[in-house]
């Protein structure tokens, strides 16, 4: 067969990893002792399809390993075993191991064989064998020690219909060693009922070969289910069976020796085709694609309507034209939204790893922790989703390790012994909010503050910080809140990296905590990175864009609302809050139409929790803008997060709201920030 | 321009003054004729209004939408420290594709007018004399004589250097 199987590798790995995720969550949902057949079946199917796929592609280690898992699961499926806590743990570990094996196979790395064998032994032990017997069996399976195999092969009548030919299998067996075939004709019917398309013969085979059981089973792979097959070691001079104690050594040696040969071939095949399948892919629901096709259909109709209209146009048909253009606008917008939706994935892709993590960590930390999740269906841009995974893991780890107390501590504090960690995701005004809430100990403000003072991050004599400023300290690099480092937290990314990662995708992170009650960490993320809703504002002759999500409100002020601090810094009072006024024309050195605050407009904006007012001449309109990079051809400009192209083809700058607010805090707004640039 | 040509051009540039043979697009700036490697030229277009960018040196006029890409526009007169003149219908922007920090970037140069295409061999290109500190010559690759006129060959990659932009960043 000349089919290049390697082209399917990527699909196999993707499907297998997805399957493993499903398996893992299925296992976690299974209560010990339960016999929820549907769940067990689902888990079994995953193991089965991975085994089948791996066998097809020749990933023998994976096949052998999943086979044992499958056998165990099959027992549970048929009701001869129940899922116990220990088997659940071993199966979960097997999922990890399988994932590692698949990753290694995909990346052409050697597989961690001792780990595989350890787990395989564990699985076999669960299958009801004593460890000694399992070692002996493993030895029999892996290395027959030169004696060979007795194979009893009885095809079911319909076997030929699947295109299998026993003689071909026997020839393959012959390649493994010397073969003696004995036909069993007892099943032959009389001539009157003989059907030439059915199998009636059976065979007893004796294979004298050092080939492992795997190799023998492989020959019969395609007829599995279509025959009765028994493979038993040849009795007699089998050294492995005679000396089970010394068996473990060959177990380790044989697969190790066999392993390099097969992956080597696979590696060569994949290397040849690695050019095709490198790019990351995305799975899109068929409903999204259908919606897209519908939309394009409508767009084509509108377009043909408009072009027909233009053929003999006179002014009386202007209303029709305008209606057509409105429709075109709607179509375009819908199309754009559908295309963007393709990139959107439910946040459950990230959330799904947490049940397992909480399961493992609560055992390790000997805490009782319940994980609640809501809003898993909230969709998020794929790029954002990929970048948010690690920070979220870190935050949840923190909650488990530092947040939730030990059961005895909780009992003493009058709380439920089982702590709760709640993950929640929802939309709020164009943002995605992810909240991680725990009902643990909360952050000790005094301790945090004294630590910060120790490190000189906060001046001793400074006025007392508000809660927000104190909690912000935990994001400071070099300031660890951990009393003692454990292997749960205190490794990998720190809180400063968490914040940096979230900022990199345009998000913010906030901490709220009350000692003894719990901590809530709120992450705000933009829906998507490439397109945003913007408010165009005019400053003199220039047009700037303020992201709509940052605008709180726009107000017209009276002079008596404005106060001057130290004769320079303008503030206005807005509902019991004093806000700094930033005159955009001063920041951007433009020539404004109005210089009096009364004549123009004040736009109240919020960025990273800080508020300020921007003074502009007027608001122009709202529109969706496609963000373009200024850096690509030029450089980063302070106060500007990017540029976009307006409807008339001119370029307009998008304001970096948090950056501008920071700028305003740093410099008094009446001083132009860039007096120096003219000199350069 | 084919990739092969571009590579040749880049190789030539790497070879120092002697290797600067090839074709040059010449343009007028304050009565003098300047030349840039024609393989670096992406297009020539008339002056259109640009969007001013705050916090940039004065010679950066702003940015322009070039079929969806944002391109910075540099007034070459001001870049060379010459007096600025009003833009006329003859004022053109030469769009160049240059290398900066190992990355391909597109910039536009505002010049008084485009003149000619000049072929020069390596022998014809003479090194520029050293003017001392008073005249900036780091972007001058050499001088070449054509039709009794002197053409100043510029290194397109050095016209808007990263170092200059960073120096500006450092001020604030």
Coordinates of N, CA, C and O in Angstrom, one line a residue, chain A residues 542 544 587-590 628-635 637-638 640 643 645 649-653 673-674 676-677 680, chain B residues 51-60 63-65 68-72 100 104-107 160 165 168-169 171-172:
Chain A
X542 N -7.5 67.2 14.1 CA -7.1 65.8 14.1 C -8.2 65.0 14.7 O -9.0 65.4 15.5
X544 N -8.9 61.4 16.7 CA -8.3 60.3 17.5 C -9.4 59.3 17.8 O -10.6 59.7 17.7
X587 N -1.4 67.3 25.2 CA -0.6 66.1 25.1 C -0.1 65.8 23.7 O 1.1 65.4 23.5
X588 N -0.9 66.1 22.8 CA -0.6 65.8 21.4 C -0.1 67.0 20.6 O 0.0 67.0 19.4
X589 N 0.0 68.1 21.3 CA 0.5 69.4 20.7 C -0.3 69.7 19.4 O 0.3 70.0 18.4
X590 N -1.6 69.7 19.6 CA -2.4 70.1 18.4 C -3.0 71.5 18.7 O -2.9 72.0 19.8
X628 N -4.2 48.6 13.4 CA -3.0 48.4 12.6 C -1.8 48.8 13.5 O -1.9 49.6 14.4
X629 N -0.7 48.1 13.2 CA 0.5 48.4 14.1 C 1.2 49.6 13.6 O 1.4 49.8 12.4
X630 N 1.6 50.5 14.5 CA 2.5 51.6 14.1 C 3.9 51.1 14.1 O 4.8 51.6 13.5
X631 N 4.2 50.1 15.0 CA 5.5 49.6 15.2 C 6.1 48.9 14.0 O 7.3 48.9 13.7
X632 N 5.2 48.3 13.2 CA 5.7 47.5 12.1 C 6.6 48.3 11.2 O 7.7 47.8 10.8
X633 N 6.3 49.5 10.9 CA 7.1 50.3 10.0 C 7.8 51.4 10.7 O 8.7 52.1 10.2
X634 N 7.3 51.7 11.9 CA 7.8 52.9 12.6 C 8.3 52.6 14.0 O 9.3 51.8 14.1
X635 N 7.7 53.0 15.0 CA 8.1 52.7 16.4 C 6.9 52.9 17.3 O 5.9 53.4 16.9
X637 N 4.7 54.7 19.9 CA 4.6 56.1 20.3 C 3.8 56.1 21.6 O 2.8 55.5 21.8
X638 N 4.3 56.9 22.6 CA 3.7 56.9 23.9 C 2.3 57.6 23.8 O 2.1 58.6 23.1
X640 N -0.2 56.2 22.5 CA -0.9 55.7 21.3 C -0.8 54.2 21.3 O 0.4 53.7 21.4
X643 N -2.9 52.3 15.3 CA -3.5 53.2 14.3 C -4.6 52.4 13.6 O -4.6 51.2 13.6
X645 N -7.4 52.8 9.9 CA -7.7 53.6 8.7 C -9.2 53.9 8.7 O -10.0 53.0 8.9
X649 N -10.0 56.8 4.2 CA -8.7 56.4 3.8 C -7.5 57.0 4.6 O -6.4 56.6 4.5
X650 N -7.9 58.0 5.5 CA -6.8 58.6 6.3 C -6.6 57.7 7.5 O -7.4 56.9 7.9
X651 N -5.4 58.0 8.1 CA -5.0 57.2 9.3 C -5.4 58.0 10.5 O -5.3 59.2 10.5
X652 N -5.9 57.2 11.5 CA -6.2 57.9 12.8 C -5.6 57.1 13.9 O -5.4 55.9 13.8
X653 N -5.2 57.8 14.9 CA -4.4 57.1 16.0 C -5.4 56.7 17.1 O -6.3 57.4 17.5
X673 N 4.3 67.3 27.2 CA 5.2 66.2 27.5 C 6.4 66.2 26.5 O 7.4 65.6 26.8
X674 N 6.2 66.8 25.4 CA 7.2 66.6 24.4 C 7.9 67.8 23.9 O 8.2 67.9 22.7
X676 N 10.7 68.5 24.2 CA 12.1 68.1 23.8 C 12.1 67.7 22.3 O 13.1 67.8 21.7
X677 N 11.0 67.1 21.8 CA 11.1 66.5 20.5 C 11.3 67.5 19.4 O 12.0 67.2 18.4
X680 N 14.9 68.0 18.8 CA 15.6 66.9 18.1 C 15.3 67.0 16.7 O 16.1 66.9 15.8
Chain B
X51 N -1.3 61.9 8.5 CA -1.7 62.0 9.9 C -0.5 62.3 10.8 O 0.4 61.5 10.8
X52 N -0.5 63.4 11.5 CA 0.6 63.8 12.3 C 0.7 62.8 13.5 O -0.3 62.3 14.0
X53 N 1.9 62.5 13.9 CA 2.1 61.6 15.0 C 2.7 62.5 16.1 O 3.8 63.1 15.9
X54 N 2.1 62.5 17.3 CA 2.7 63.3 18.3 C 4.0 62.6 18.9 O 4.2 61.4 18.7
X55 N 4.8 63.4 19.5 CA 6.0 62.9 20.2 C 7.0 62.3 19.2 O 7.5 61.2 19.5
X56 N 7.1 62.9 18.1 CA 8.1 62.4 17.1 C 8.9 63.5 16.7 O 8.5 64.7 16.8
X57 N 10.2 63.2 16.2 CA 11.0 64.3 15.7 C 10.3 65.1 14.6 O 9.4 64.5 13.9
X58 N 10.7 66.3 14.4 CA 10.0 67.2 13.4 C 10.1 66.6 12.0 O 9.2 66.8 11.2
X59 N 11.2 65.9 11.7 CA 11.3 65.4 10.3 C 10.3 64.3 10.0 O 10.1 64.0 8.8
X60 N 9.7 63.7 11.0 CA 8.7 62.7 10.7 C 7.4 63.5 10.5 O 6.8 64.0 11.5
X63 N 2.0 59.7 9.3 CA 1.9 58.4 8.7 C 0.8 58.5 7.7 O -0.1 59.3 7.7
X64 N 0.9 57.5 6.7 CA 0.1 57.5 5.6 C -0.5 56.1 5.5 O 0.2 55.1 5.8
X65 N -1.7 56.0 4.9 CA -2.3 54.7 4.7 C -1.8 54.2 3.3 O -2.3 54.8 2.3
X68 N -3.6 49.9 3.2 CA -3.8 49.1 4.4 C -2.6 49.0 5.4 O -2.7 48.5 6.5
X69 N -1.4 49.4 4.9 CA -0.2 49.5 5.8 C 0.0 50.9 6.3 O -0.2 51.8 5.5
X70 N 0.4 51.0 7.5 CA 0.7 52.4 8.0 C 2.1 52.7 7.8 O 3.0 51.9 8.2
X71 N 2.4 53.7 7.0 CA 3.8 54.0 6.6 C 4.2 55.4 7.1 O 3.5 56.4 6.9
X72 N 5.3 55.4 7.8 CA 5.8 56.8 8.3 C 6.4 57.6 7.1 O 7.0 57.0 6.2
X100 N 15.7 47.7 8.9 CA 16.1 48.3 10.1 C 16.0 47.3 11.2 O 15.0 46.6 11.3
X104 N 12.3 44.1 7.6 CA 12.0 44.9 6.5 C 10.9 45.9 6.9 O 9.9 45.6 7.5
X105 N 11.1 47.2 6.6 CA 10.2 48.2 6.9 C 9.9 49.1 5.8 O 10.8 49.3 4.9
X106 N 8.8 49.7 5.7 CA 8.5 50.6 4.6 C 8.4 52.0 5.1 O 7.8 52.3 6.2
X107 N 9.2 52.9 4.5 CA 9.1 54.3 4.8 C 8.9 55.2 3.6 O 9.2 54.7 2.5
X160 N 16.6 56.4 8.2 CA 15.8 56.6 9.4 C 16.2 55.4 10.3 O 15.7 54.3 10.3
X165 N 15.8 57.0 16.6 CA 14.4 56.9 17.2 C 14.6 56.6 18.7 O 13.9 57.1 19.5
X168 N 15.6 59.5 20.7 CA 14.4 60.3 21.0 C 13.6 59.8 22.2 O 13.1 60.5 23.0
X169 N 13.5 58.5 22.2 CA 12.7 57.8 23.3 C 13.4 58.1 24.6 O 12.7 58.3 25.6
X171 N 14.8 60.7 25.6 CA 14.7 62.0 26.1 C 13.5 62.1 27.1 O 13.6 62.8 28.1
X172 N 12.5 61.4 26.8 CA 11.4 61.5 27.8 C 11.3 60.4 28.8 O 11.7 59.5 29.0

